[in-house]
């Protein structure tokens, strides 16, 4: 599209990347996305968009490929959403996490600086940087204390973005996004693990789900709301960093109860701490078990963000409530599991 803005999205096949791509297409952008070469094409969450966007093979750990991506896209706006984003995996692959989530940010910033320094840059920072929280709620000025290799790597990405903004006068922003989920969330994340299990238990193809710390508190919103905040940050007169959150916190236990309730199942809890189990009130069957292996080596007990700055300056406000978020995820997984069962019946 002539005279339209060009946007480059790293991590475009993921949850946030796909919603952001949809938003930018609606706004008339030419959308370019970075993806990694695989044996078979994996479009992830953008299969429905592949004919509307331009995909470029590149890798966050390969500076030359990122420079090439900038030359091809001539991006006016760059959204860096690529990451090893699963906290648990970051303990298994701490160096790989650092290469992508920390050094990868520098590689992208350097590519912009060398090819098109006037381009606007968005860095996906995370509430996991607060870790062992120093105040409640957390704001843009709250001291940072990450408690995982993921959080530490993201902290580097956050500060290198500030550094390039101040050193090279680049329009570089960081969105400190608190937990945001959706129907497109990966199955390895606890929220999607829960809603998928709820659907499978409801249809009788799974007996129970095993979870870790049920008392962890998180500030949960919907990805679709949060990508809108990303776009708003790059439309301002001055670059800055913003907390994007709901200012509400729920425990994992509350997420479980809400998810099962949307499937018509009431959960009753028995036992204490790691001996606790959740029981289907109507049938008496155990549907939730606590397993120590899902506890983090260093737990983040509570995350609660105050988005007052984003609401005032960006005019941003979340539109999808916690209950609606969980309902959407459960409904989507119910449909997926139903299709899976029907497919198996057909194939015999």
mmCIF file of C-alpha atoms in Angstrom:
data_model
loop_
_atom_site.group_PDB
_atom_site.id
_atom_site.type_symbol
_atom_site.label_atom_id
_atom_site.label_comp_id
_atom_site.label_asym_id
_atom_site.label_seq_id
_atom_site.Cartn_x
_atom_site.Cartn_y
_atom_site.Cartn_z
ATOM 1 C CA UNK A 1 0.000 0.000 0.000
ATOM 2 C CA UNK A 2 1.590 3.291 -1.118
ATOM 3 C CA UNK A 3 2.079 6.120 1.410
ATOM 4 C CA UNK A 4 1.208 3.753 4.247
ATOM 5 C CA UNK A 5 3.498 3.262 7.222
ATOM 6 C CA UNK A 6 5.708 0.188 7.274
ATOM 7 C CA UNK A 7 5.863 -1.879 10.462
ATOM 8 C CA UNK A 8 8.266 -4.702 11.283
ATOM 9 C CA UNK A 9 7.222 -7.203 13.967
ATOM 10 C CA UNK A 10 9.620 -9.704 15.502
ATOM 11 C CA UNK A 11 7.866 -12.701 17.063
ATOM 12 C CA UNK A 12 4.951 -12.185 14.681
ATOM 13 C CA UNK A 13 3.744 -15.808 14.862
ATOM 14 C CA UNK A 14 3.161 -15.592 18.617
ATOM 15 C CA UNK A 15 0.125 -14.495 20.593
ATOM 16 C CA UNK A 16 0.932 -10.774 20.745
ATOM 17 C CA UNK A 17 2.486 -10.679 17.286
ATOM 18 C CA UNK A 18 -0.658 -11.988 15.645
ATOM 19 C CA UNK A 19 -3.004 -9.569 17.430
ATOM 20 C CA UNK A 20 -0.644 -6.672 16.692
ATOM 21 C CA UNK A 21 -0.445 -7.636 13.019
ATOM 22 C CA UNK A 22 -4.250 -7.624 12.831
ATOM 23 C CA UNK A 23 -4.405 -4.206 14.486
ATOM 24 C CA UNK A 24 -1.811 -2.666 12.175
ATOM 25 C CA UNK A 25 -3.436 -4.120 9.063
ATOM 26 C CA UNK A 26 -6.741 -2.583 10.169
ATOM 27 C CA UNK A 27 -4.946 0.767 10.442
ATOM 28 C CA UNK A 28 -3.592 0.475 6.899
ATOM 29 C CA UNK A 29 0.034 -0.424 7.617
ATOM 30 C CA UNK A 30 2.266 -2.509 5.392
ATOM 31 C CA UNK A 31 3.156 -5.265 7.840
ATOM 32 C CA UNK A 32 6.438 -7.183 7.746
ATOM 33 C CA UNK A 33 7.237 -10.000 10.128
ATOM 34 C CA UNK A 34 10.421 -11.776 11.101
ATOM 35 C CA UNK A 35 10.349 -15.530 11.393
ATOM 36 C CA UNK A 36 12.922 -18.300 11.610
ATOM 37 C CA UNK A 37 13.455 -20.887 8.916
ATOM 38 C CA UNK A 38 12.214 -24.367 9.835
ATOM 39 C CA UNK A 39 11.975 -27.702 8.013
ATOM 40 C CA UNK A 40 8.274 -27.077 7.527
ATOM 41 C CA UNK A 41 6.544 -23.695 7.439
ATOM 42 C CA UNK A 42 4.971 -22.933 10.814
ATOM 43 C CA UNK A 43 2.691 -19.911 10.604
ATOM 44 C CA UNK A 44 1.550 -20.261 14.210
ATOM 45 C CA UNK A 45 -1.146 -17.701 14.966
ATOM 46 C CA UNK A 46 -0.851 -15.871 11.631
ATOM 47 C CA UNK A 47 -1.976 -18.566 9.195
ATOM 48 C CA UNK A 48 -5.058 -16.443 8.424
ATOM 49 C CA UNK A 49 -2.846 -13.415 7.707
ATOM 50 C CA UNK A 50 -0.027 -14.936 5.637
ATOM 51 C CA UNK A 51 -1.334 -13.502 2.363
ATOM 52 C CA UNK A 52 -1.689 -10.004 3.841
ATOM 53 C CA UNK A 53 1.806 -9.613 5.325
ATOM 54 C CA UNK A 54 5.410 -9.995 4.163
ATOM 55 C CA UNK A 55 7.527 -12.499 6.080
ATOM 56 C CA UNK A 56 11.306 -12.151 6.250
ATOM 57 C CA UNK A 57 13.658 -14.906 7.383
ATOM 58 C CA UNK A 58 15.874 -13.598 10.184
ATOM 59 C CA UNK A 59 17.040 -14.438 13.690
ATOM 60 C CA UNK A 60 17.466 -12.284 16.793
ATOM 61 C CA UNK A 61 20.913 -13.776 17.365
ATOM 62 C CA UNK A 62 22.089 -12.926 13.814
ATOM 63 C CA UNK A 63 22.736 -9.164 13.448
ATOM 64 C CA UNK A 64 23.324 -9.402 9.683
ATOM 65 C CA UNK A 65 19.868 -10.897 9.142
ATOM 66 C CA UNK A 66 18.246 -8.134 11.209
ATOM 67 C CA UNK A 67 20.054 -5.448 9.210
ATOM 68 C CA UNK A 68 18.756 -7.115 6.061
ATOM 69 C CA UNK A 69 15.218 -7.193 7.510
ATOM 70 C CA UNK A 70 15.399 -3.451 8.174
ATOM 71 C CA UNK A 71 16.619 -2.778 4.614
ATOM 72 C CA UNK A 72 13.832 -4.891 3.123
ATOM 73 C CA UNK A 73 11.021 -3.498 5.285
ATOM 74 C CA UNK A 74 12.213 0.113 5.590
ATOM 75 C CA UNK A 75 10.183 0.017 8.772
ATOM 76 C CA UNK A 76 8.820 3.222 10.266
ATOM 77 C CA UNK A 77 7.913 1.280 13.417
ATOM 78 C CA UNK A 78 9.615 -1.807 14.840
ATOM 79 C CA UNK A 79 7.901 -3.932 17.477
ATOM 80 C CA UNK A 80 10.267 -6.345 19.207
ATOM 81 C CA UNK A 81 8.077 -9.157 20.523
ATOM 82 C CA UNK A 82 10.501 -12.023 19.850
ATOM 83 C CA UNK A 83 11.587 -13.812 23.012
ATOM 84 C CA UNK A 84 12.097 -17.060 24.807
ATOM 85 C CA UNK A 85 9.029 -16.143 26.824
ATOM 86 C CA UNK A 86 8.381 -19.170 29.038
ATOM 87 C CA UNK A 87 9.753 -18.481 32.518
ATOM 88 C CA UNK A 88 10.156 -22.153 33.477
ATOM 89 C CA UNK A 89 12.245 -22.888 30.378
ATOM 90 C CA UNK A 90 14.615 -20.041 31.211
ATOM 91 C CA UNK A 91 16.116 -22.119 34.040
ATOM 92 C CA UNK A 92 16.755 -24.970 31.599
ATOM 93 C CA UNK A 93 18.231 -22.704 28.891
ATOM 94 C CA UNK A 94 19.568 -19.607 30.664
ATOM 95 C CA UNK A 95 22.211 -18.811 28.031
ATOM 96 C CA UNK A 96 19.831 -19.247 25.115
ATOM 97 C CA UNK A 97 17.288 -17.071 26.906
ATOM 98 C CA UNK A 98 19.922 -14.366 27.392
ATOM 99 C CA UNK A 99 21.025 -14.480 23.741
ATOM 100 C CA UNK A 100 17.472 -13.861 22.506
ATOM 101 C CA UNK A 101 15.862 -11.781 25.261
ATOM 102 C CA UNK A 102 18.897 -9.628 26.117
ATOM 103 C CA UNK A 103 21.502 -9.512 23.342
ATOM 104 C CA UNK A 104 18.807 -9.926 20.696
ATOM 105 C CA UNK A 105 17.370 -6.549 21.700
ATOM 106 C CA UNK A 106 20.770 -4.915 21.171
ATOM 107 C CA UNK A 107 21.076 -6.597 17.775
ATOM 108 C CA UNK A 108 17.703 -5.171 16.733
ATOM 109 C CA UNK A 109 18.500 -1.689 18.041
ATOM 110 C CA UNK A 110 21.829 -1.699 16.194
ATOM 111 C CA UNK A 111 20.103 -2.748 12.979
ATOM 112 C CA UNK A 112 17.704 0.187 13.320
ATOM 113 C CA UNK A 113 20.520 2.617 14.173
ATOM 114 C CA UNK A 114 22.553 1.574 11.143
ATOM 115 C CA UNK A 115 19.748 1.376 8.574
ATOM 116 C CA UNK A 116 16.982 3.767 9.641
ATOM 117 C CA UNK A 117 17.684 5.538 12.957
ATOM 118 C CA UNK A 118 14.509 7.615 12.726
ATOM 119 C CA UNK A 119 12.364 4.449 12.996
ATOM 120 C CA UNK A 120 10.348 4.103 16.194
ATOM 121 C CA UNK A 121 11.090 1.095 18.400
ATOM 122 C CA UNK A 122 8.934 -0.810 20.881
ATOM 123 C CA UNK A 123 10.511 -3.238 23.348
ATOM 124 C CA UNK A 124 8.361 -5.850 25.064
ATOM 125 C CA UNK A 125 9.425 -5.598 28.689
ATOM 126 C CA UNK A 126 7.710 -7.627 31.402
ATOM 127 C CA UNK A 127 6.341 -7.497 34.920
ATOM 128 C CA UNK A 128 8.687 -10.409 35.716
ATOM 129 C CA UNK A 129 11.393 -7.735 36.042
ATOM 130 C CA UNK A 130 9.750 -6.718 39.344
ATOM 131 C CA UNK A 131 10.157 -10.283 40.680
ATOM 132 C CA UNK A 132 10.611 -9.918 44.433
ATOM 133 C CA UNK A 133 8.376 -6.887 44.463
ATOM 134 C CA UNK A 134 9.572 -3.823 46.362
ATOM 135 C CA UNK A 135 6.173 -2.127 46.471
ATOM 136 C CA UNK A 136 2.530 -2.855 45.688
ATOM 137 C CA UNK A 137 1.228 -1.928 43.194
ATOM 138 C CA UNK A 138 4.154 -1.691 40.800
ATOM 139 C CA UNK A 139 4.682 1.431 38.677
ATOM 140 C CA UNK A 140 7.282 2.726 36.220
ATOM 141 C CA UNK A 141 9.441 3.898 39.165
ATOM 142 C CA UNK A 142 9.295 0.707 41.254
ATOM 143 C CA UNK A 143 12.788 -0.815 41.820
ATOM 144 C CA UNK A 144 13.366 -3.947 39.726
ATOM 145 C CA UNK A 145 14.319 -7.315 41.264
ATOM 146 C CA UNK A 146 13.953 -10.182 38.723
ATOM 147 C CA UNK A 147 13.876 -13.755 40.040
ATOM 148 C CA UNK A 148 14.431 -15.879 36.934
ATOM 149 C CA UNK A 149 16.887 -15.987 34.017
ATOM 150 C CA UNK A 150 13.982 -14.762 31.892
ATOM 151 C CA UNK A 151 13.380 -11.754 34.127
ATOM 152 C CA UNK A 152 17.102 -10.925 34.252
ATOM 153 C CA UNK A 153 17.448 -11.141 30.460
ATOM 154 C CA UNK A 154 14.390 -8.953 29.979
ATOM 155 C CA UNK A 155 15.853 -6.432 32.419
ATOM 156 C CA UNK A 156 18.903 -6.104 30.162
ATOM 157 C CA UNK A 157 16.618 -5.592 27.151
ATOM 158 C CA UNK A 158 14.685 -2.943 29.077
ATOM 159 C CA UNK A 159 17.796 -0.984 30.079
ATOM 160 C CA UNK A 160 19.559 -1.251 26.720
ATOM 161 C CA UNK A 161 16.432 0.268 25.162
ATOM 162 C CA UNK A 162 16.653 3.198 27.589
ATOM 163 C CA UNK A 163 20.377 3.466 26.833
ATOM 164 C CA UNK A 164 19.873 3.737 23.064
ATOM 165 C CA UNK A 165 17.101 6.281 23.594
ATOM 166 C CA UNK A 166 19.362 8.470 25.719
ATOM 167 C CA UNK A 167 22.652 7.841 23.864
ATOM 168 C CA UNK A 168 21.466 8.063 20.243
ATOM 169 C CA UNK A 169 18.260 10.073 20.656
ATOM 170 C CA UNK A 170 16.276 7.167 19.209
ATOM 171 C CA UNK A 171 12.513 6.935 19.616
ATOM 172 C CA UNK A 172 12.644 3.787 21.764
ATOM 173 C CA UNK A 173 9.926 2.764 24.227
ATOM 174 C CA UNK A 174 9.432 -0.148 26.593
ATOM 175 C CA UNK A 175 6.043 -1.469 27.571
ATOM 176 C CA UNK A 176 6.220 -3.138 30.986
ATOM 177 C CA UNK A 177 3.395 -5.538 30.289
ATOM 178 C CA UNK A 178 1.847 -7.556 33.083
ATOM 179 C CA UNK A 179 0.447 -11.033 32.417
ATOM 180 C CA UNK A 180 -1.757 -11.003 29.348
ATOM 181 C CA UNK A 181 -3.405 -14.083 27.918
ATOM 182 C CA UNK A 182 -5.787 -15.075 25.140
ATOM 183 C CA UNK A 183 -7.189 -17.925 23.116
ATOM 184 C CA UNK A 184 -3.881 -17.895 21.222
ATOM 185 C CA UNK A 185 -1.686 -18.427 24.296
ATOM 186 C CA UNK A 186 0.739 -21.350 24.086
ATOM 187 C CA UNK A 187 -0.341 -24.559 25.803
ATOM 188 C CA UNK A 188 2.769 -24.529 28.038
ATOM 189 C CA UNK A 189 1.600 -21.417 29.905
ATOM 190 C CA UNK A 190 -0.369 -22.068 33.096
ATOM 191 C CA UNK A 191 -3.476 -20.173 31.997
ATOM 192 C CA UNK A 192 -3.860 -22.083 28.736
ATOM 193 C CA UNK A 193 -2.861 -25.313 30.499
ATOM 194 C CA UNK A 194 -5.802 -24.730 32.827
ATOM 195 C CA UNK A 195 -8.414 -23.848 30.197
ATOM 196 C CA UNK A 196 -7.341 -26.713 27.944
ATOM 197 C CA UNK A 197 -7.585 -29.122 30.881
ATOM 198 C CA UNK A 198 -11.015 -27.754 31.824
ATOM 199 C CA UNK A 199 -12.282 -28.516 28.320
ATOM 200 C CA UNK A 200 -10.773 -31.990 28.269
ATOM 201 C CA UNK A 201 -12.110 -32.831 31.735
ATOM 202 C CA UNK A 202 -15.547 -31.538 30.726
ATOM 203 C CA UNK A 203 -15.563 -33.825 27.674
ATOM 204 C CA UNK A 204 -14.257 -36.778 29.695
ATOM 205 C CA UNK A 205 -10.942 -37.190 27.830
ATOM 206 C CA UNK A 206 -8.794 -36.128 30.818
ATOM 207 C CA UNK A 207 -9.228 -36.908 34.501
ATOM 208 C CA UNK A 208 -7.361 -34.074 36.240
ATOM 209 C CA UNK A 209 -4.787 -31.318 35.848
ATOM 210 C CA UNK A 210 -1.548 -30.949 37.834
ATOM 211 C CA UNK A 211 -0.486 -27.450 38.857
ATOM 212 C CA UNK A 212 2.100 -25.730 41.043
ATOM 213 C CA UNK A 213 1.757 -22.775 43.416
ATOM 214 C CA UNK A 214 -1.948 -22.002 43.668
ATOM 215 C CA UNK A 215 -1.359 -18.894 45.786
ATOM 216 C CA UNK A 216 0.719 -16.975 43.222
ATOM 217 C CA UNK A 217 -1.054 -13.728 42.421
ATOM 218 C CA UNK A 218 -1.031 -12.213 38.952
ATOM 219 C CA UNK A 219 -2.483 -9.207 37.158
ATOM 220 C CA UNK A 220 -4.186 -10.767 34.115
ATOM 221 C CA UNK A 221 -5.454 -8.969 31.013
ATOM 222 C CA UNK A 222 -6.196 -9.846 27.385
ATOM 223 C CA UNK A 223 -3.494 -9.634 24.709
ATOM 224 C CA UNK A 224 -5.792 -7.791 22.307
ATOM 225 C CA UNK A 225 -6.031 -4.874 24.736
ATOM 226 C CA UNK A 226 -2.295 -4.857 25.380
ATOM 227 C CA UNK A 227 -1.115 -4.700 21.752
ATOM 228 C CA UNK A 228 -3.238 -1.579 21.370
ATOM 229 C CA UNK A 229 -1.097 -0.023 24.116
ATOM 230 C CA UNK A 230 2.056 -0.953 22.172
ATOM 231 C CA UNK A 231 0.812 0.929 19.118
ATOM 232 C CA UNK A 232 -0.225 3.949 21.188
ATOM 233 C CA UNK A 233 3.273 4.235 22.677
ATOM 234 C CA UNK A 234 4.783 4.737 19.233
ATOM 235 C CA UNK A 235 2.243 7.432 18.293
ATOM 236 C CA UNK A 236 3.316 9.855 21.040
ATOM 237 C CA UNK A 237 5.428 12.996 20.641
ATOM 238 C CA UNK A 238 8.093 11.685 23.033
ATOM 239 C CA UNK A 239 9.329 8.136 23.749
ATOM 240 C CA UNK A 240 8.791 6.791 27.245
ATOM 241 C CA UNK A 241 8.164 3.604 29.230
ATOM 242 C CA UNK A 242 4.743 2.517 30.459
ATOM 243 C CA UNK A 243 3.253 -0.090 32.779
ATOM 244 C CA UNK A 244 0.353 -1.876 31.071
ATOM 245 C CA UNK A 245 -1.827 -3.721 33.575
ATOM 246 C CA UNK A 246 -5.349 -3.980 34.998
ATOM 247 C CA UNK A 247 -4.625 -2.959 38.622
ATOM 248 C CA UNK A 248 -6.388 -6.153 39.710
ATOM 249 C CA UNK A 249 -4.774 -9.324 41.009
ATOM 250 C CA UNK A 250 -6.061 -12.909 41.135
ATOM 251 C CA UNK A 251 -4.516 -16.107 42.459
ATOM 252 C CA UNK A 252 -3.955 -19.135 40.253
ATOM 253 C CA UNK A 253 -6.637 -20.806 42.378
ATOM 254 C CA UNK A 254 -9.116 -18.096 41.384
ATOM 255 C CA UNK A 255 -8.211 -18.569 37.718
ATOM 256 C CA UNK A 256 -8.891 -22.303 38.096
ATOM 257 C CA UNK A 257 -12.241 -21.721 39.796
ATOM 258 C CA UNK A 258 -13.319 -19.180 37.166
ATOM 259 C CA UNK A 259 -12.295 -21.442 34.294
ATOM 260 C CA UNK A 260 -14.175 -24.467 35.646
ATOM 261 C CA UNK A 261 -17.227 -22.312 36.416
ATOM 262 C CA UNK A 262 -17.430 -21.285 32.746
ATOM 263 C CA UNK A 263 -17.657 -25.014 31.950
ATOM 264 C CA UNK A 264 -20.392 -25.506 34.542
ATOM 265 C CA UNK A 265 -18.150 -27.194 37.113
ATOM 266 C CA UNK A 266 -17.778 -26.023 40.727
ATOM 267 C CA UNK A 267 -14.446 -26.788 42.389
ATOM 268 C CA UNK A 268 -14.141 -27.635 46.083
ATOM 269 C CA UNK A 269 -10.730 -27.590 47.753
ATOM 270 C CA UNK A 270 -9.436 -30.114 50.276
ATOM 271 C CA UNK A 271 -6.110 -30.336 52.097
ATOM 272 C CA UNK A 272 -3.423 -27.718 52.612
ATOM 273 C CA UNK A 273 -0.520 -26.361 50.551
ATOM 274 C CA UNK A 274 1.131 -29.044 48.392
ATOM 275 C CA UNK A 275 -1.299 -31.684 49.666
ATOM 276 C CA UNK A 276 -4.259 -29.719 48.383
ATOM 277 C CA UNK A 277 -6.592 -31.136 45.737
ATOM 278 C CA UNK A 278 -9.557 -29.751 43.872
ATOM 279 C CA UNK A 279 -12.729 -31.819 43.647
ATOM 280 C CA UNK A 280 -15.680 -31.579 41.284
ATOM 281 C CA UNK A 281 -18.504 -30.790 43.712
ATOM 282 C CA UNK A 282 -21.120 -32.568 41.616
ATOM 283 C CA UNK A 283 -19.243 -35.855 41.064
ATOM 284 C CA UNK A 284 -16.725 -35.973 43.905
ATOM 285 C CA UNK A 285 -13.907 -36.679 41.428
ATOM 286 C CA UNK A 286 -10.462 -35.149 41.876
ATOM 287 C CA UNK A 287 -9.904 -32.721 39.010
ATOM 288 C CA UNK A 288 -6.958 -30.642 40.311
ATOM 289 C CA UNK A 289 -3.754 -31.938 41.924
ATOM 290 C CA UNK A 290 -0.774 -29.977 43.233
ATOM 291 C CA UNK A 291 2.658 -31.156 42.060
ATOM 292 C CA UNK A 292 5.895 -29.798 43.559
ATOM 293 C CA UNK A 293 7.725 -30.065 40.242
ATOM 294 C CA UNK A 294 5.708 -27.105 38.937
ATOM 295 C CA UNK A 295 6.942 -24.770 41.687
ATOM 296 C CA UNK A 296 9.604 -22.246 40.633
ATOM 297 C CA UNK A 297 13.092 -22.330 42.169
ATOM 298 C CA UNK A 298 12.537 -18.680 43.152
ATOM 299 C CA UNK A 299 8.872 -17.767 43.330
ATOM 300 C CA UNK A 300 7.315 -14.470 42.312
ATOM 301 C CA UNK A 301 4.450 -14.242 44.786
ATOM 302 C CA UNK A 302 2.501 -11.225 43.575
ATOM 303 C CA UNK A 303 2.417 -8.981 40.531
ATOM 304 C CA UNK A 304 0.015 -6.034 40.488
ATOM 305 C CA UNK A 305 0.488 -3.140 38.089
ATOM 306 C CA UNK A 306 -0.773 0.430 38.228
ATOM 307 C CA UNK A 307 -1.459 1.640 34.653
ATOM 308 C CA UNK A 308 -2.329 5.215 35.671
ATOM 309 C CA UNK A 309 0.437 6.742 33.519
ATOM 310 C CA UNK A 310 -0.658 4.818 30.409
ATOM 311 C CA UNK A 311 -4.302 5.694 31.026
ATOM 312 C CA UNK A 312 -3.490 9.407 31.411
ATOM 313 C CA UNK A 313 -0.902 9.913 28.656
ATOM 314 C CA UNK A 314 -1.830 7.230 26.112
ATOM 315 C CA UNK A 315 -5.568 7.283 26.740
ATOM 316 C CA UNK A 316 -5.372 3.501 27.079
ATOM 317 C CA UNK A 317 -7.815 1.402 29.055
ATOM 318 C CA UNK A 318 -8.393 -2.309 29.073
ATOM 319 C CA UNK A 319 -11.747 -3.377 27.642
ATOM 320 C CA UNK A 320 -11.839 -7.136 28.296
ATOM 321 C CA UNK A 321 -12.491 -8.093 31.929
ATOM 322 C CA UNK A 322 -10.834 -10.968 33.785
ATOM 323 C CA UNK A 323 -13.993 -13.075 33.668
ATOM 324 C CA UNK A 324 -14.463 -12.454 29.933
ATOM 325 C CA UNK A 325 -10.806 -13.303 29.285
ATOM 326 C CA UNK A 326 -11.164 -16.685 31.005
ATOM 327 C CA UNK A 327 -14.532 -17.328 29.361
ATOM 328 C CA UNK A 328 -13.070 -16.703 25.900
ATOM 329 C CA UNK A 329 -10.190 -19.084 26.565
ATOM 330 C CA UNK A 330 -12.452 -21.837 27.930
ATOM 331 C CA UNK A 331 -14.937 -21.468 25.053
ATOM 332 C CA UNK A 332 -12.139 -21.657 22.498
ATOM 333 C CA UNK A 333 -10.629 -24.772 24.078
ATOM 334 C CA UNK A 334 -14.046 -26.416 24.348
ATOM 335 C CA UNK A 335 -14.456 -25.919 20.592
ATOM 336 C CA UNK A 336 -10.968 -27.270 19.865
ATOM 337 C CA UNK A 337 -11.421 -30.362 22.027
ATOM 338 C CA UNK A 338 -14.865 -30.995 20.547
ATOM 339 C CA UNK A 339 -13.383 -30.912 17.026
ATOM 340 C CA UNK A 340 -10.571 -33.215 18.141
ATOM 341 C CA UNK A 341 -13.055 -35.772 19.479
ATOM 342 C CA UNK A 342 -15.178 -35.629 16.316
ATOM 343 C CA UNK A 343 -12.084 -36.063 14.122
ATOM 344 C CA UNK A 344 -11.088 -39.185 16.052
ATOM 345 C CA UNK A 345 -14.618 -40.582 15.724
ATOM 346 C CA UNK A 346 -14.520 -40.079 11.943
ATOM 347 C CA UNK A 347 -11.132 -41.713 11.533
ATOM 348 C CA UNK A 348 -12.263 -44.529 13.785
#
